[in-house]
Amino acid sequence: MSEGFVLPRSGSEANPVRLAVLVSGGGSGLAALLRYQRAQRCHRTVLVLADKVDAGGLQHGRDAGVRSIGVPLPMNLDKSERREAHERLVNAELEAAEVELVVLSGYMRILTPWFVRRWKGRLVNIHPSLLPNFPGAHAHRDALAAGASVTGCTVHLVDEGVDSGPILAQREIEVLPGDDEEALQERIKLEEHVLYPEVLDRLCSGRISL
Ligand code: GAR
């Protein structure tokens, strides 16, 4: 199950692991991580990258003085070539910034096997459900539709599947009577904002083994 994963080196406050945070939307998780990193940590965000030039999350990066760029899909290319060409552009930015760990934080694209293999073990995601339950883009809606009484969030390493890599940590959240998608999403995010920095501390200080 953990074949082919190469974990990041062990960082320290003096020599933190260099993170890129990839976002698609408002980036509340990114903002929480940047707040956490105001203190010296064993990881530091050196690049914020979005798949849209107007993603709200980019402003959080800029406010924190971090290089923050939109890398949109190259629409001039044929659809069949667009996805991998986009990831090659993303990868070039990661390499130019000497990134050591890629943190997906509400990045709503499924990555190709080419990209995943390049970063395997150094590519981490947060998903708003207790995986393997409710993978995909509509986790809250699916949890409510299934009548789940408990859901939550999961941090996992990314493999070639969808929301299927090794799980690093999970937190449960109770589904309350009257919850709609938005209420559930907001409660889960509060927990995500605590969990992701904690897992990054463990991952970037050699306290995770597969
Ligand atoms: C987060 O809840 C994250 O778990 C989810 O998107 C939200 C991003 O919020 N990710 C996924 O659904 C990935 N499949 P944010 O932009 O406010 O941080």
CSV table of N, CA and C and ligand atoms in Angstrom, one decimal, residues 25-29 105-106 108 126-128 136 189 192, ligand 1:
chain,number,residue,atom,x,y,z
A,25,GLY,N,-10.1,27.9,-4.2
A,25,GLY,CA,-11.2,28.8,-3.7
A,25,GLY,C,-10.7,29.8,-2.7
A,26,GLY,N,-11.5,30.0,-1.7
A,26,GLY,CA,-11.3,31.1,-0.7
A,26,GLY,C,-10.1,30.9,0.2
A,27,GLY,N,-9.7,29.7,0.4
A,27,GLY,CA,-8.4,29.4,1.1
A,27,GLY,C,-8.5,29.7,2.6
A,28,SER,N,-9.6,29.3,3.3
A,28,SER,CA,-9.6,29.5,4.7
A,28,SER,C,-8.6,28.6,5.4
A,29,GLY,N,-8.4,27.4,4.8
A,29,GLY,CA,-7.4,26.5,5.4
A,29,GLY,C,-6.0,27.0,5.2
A,105,SER,N,-5.0,22.2,-0.4
A,105,SER,CA,-5.9,22.7,0.6
A,105,SER,C,-7.1,23.3,-0.2
A,106,GLY,N,-8.0,22.4,-0.5
A,106,GLY,CA,-9.2,22.9,-1.3
A,106,GLY,C,-8.8,23.0,-2.7
A,108,MET,N,-9.2,21.8,-6.2
A,108,MET,CA,-10.3,20.9,-6.7
A,108,MET,C,-10.0,20.3,-8.1
A,126,ILE,N,-6.2,17.3,2.2
A,126,ILE,CA,-7.2,17.3,3.3
A,126,ILE,C,-8.6,17.1,2.6
A,127,HIS,N,-9.4,16.2,3.1
A,127,HIS,CA,-10.7,15.9,2.5
A,127,HIS,C,-11.8,16.0,3.6
A,128,PRO,N,-12.9,16.6,3.3
A,128,PRO,CA,-13.9,16.8,4.3
A,128,PRO,C,-14.9,15.6,4.6
A,136,GLY,N,-14.5,12.3,-3.3
A,136,GLY,CA,-15.0,13.1,-4.4
A,136,GLY,C,-15.4,14.5,-4.0
A,189,LYS,N,-14.6,22.6,8.6
A,189,LYS,CA,-13.5,23.5,8.3
A,189,LYS,C,-12.8,23.9,9.6
A,192,GLU,N,-10.6,21.2,10.5
A,192,GLU,CA,-9.5,21.0,9.5
A,192,GLU,C,-8.4,22.0,9.8
B,1,GAR,C1,-12.0,22.3,2.6
B,1,GAR,O1,-13.1,21.9,3.4
B,1,GAR,C2,-11.3,21.0,2.1
B,1,GAR,O2,-11.4,19.9,2.9
B,1,GAR,C3,-12.1,20.8,0.8
B,1,GAR,O3,-12.3,22.1,0.3
B,1,GAR,C4,-12.4,23.0,1.4
B,1,GAR,C5,-11.6,24.2,1.1
B,1,GAR,O4,-11.9,25.3,1.8
B,1,GAR,N1,-11.4,19.9,-0.1
B,1,GAR,C6,-12.0,19.0,-0.9
B,1,GAR,O5,-13.2,18.9,-0.9
B,1,GAR,C7,-11.1,18.2,-1.7
B,1,GAR,N2,-11.8,17.1,-2.3
B,1,GAR,P1,-11.0,26.6,1.9
B,1,GAR,O6,-10.8,27.0,0.4
B,1,GAR,O7,-11.9,27.6,2.6
B,1,GAR,O8,-9.8,26.3,2.6
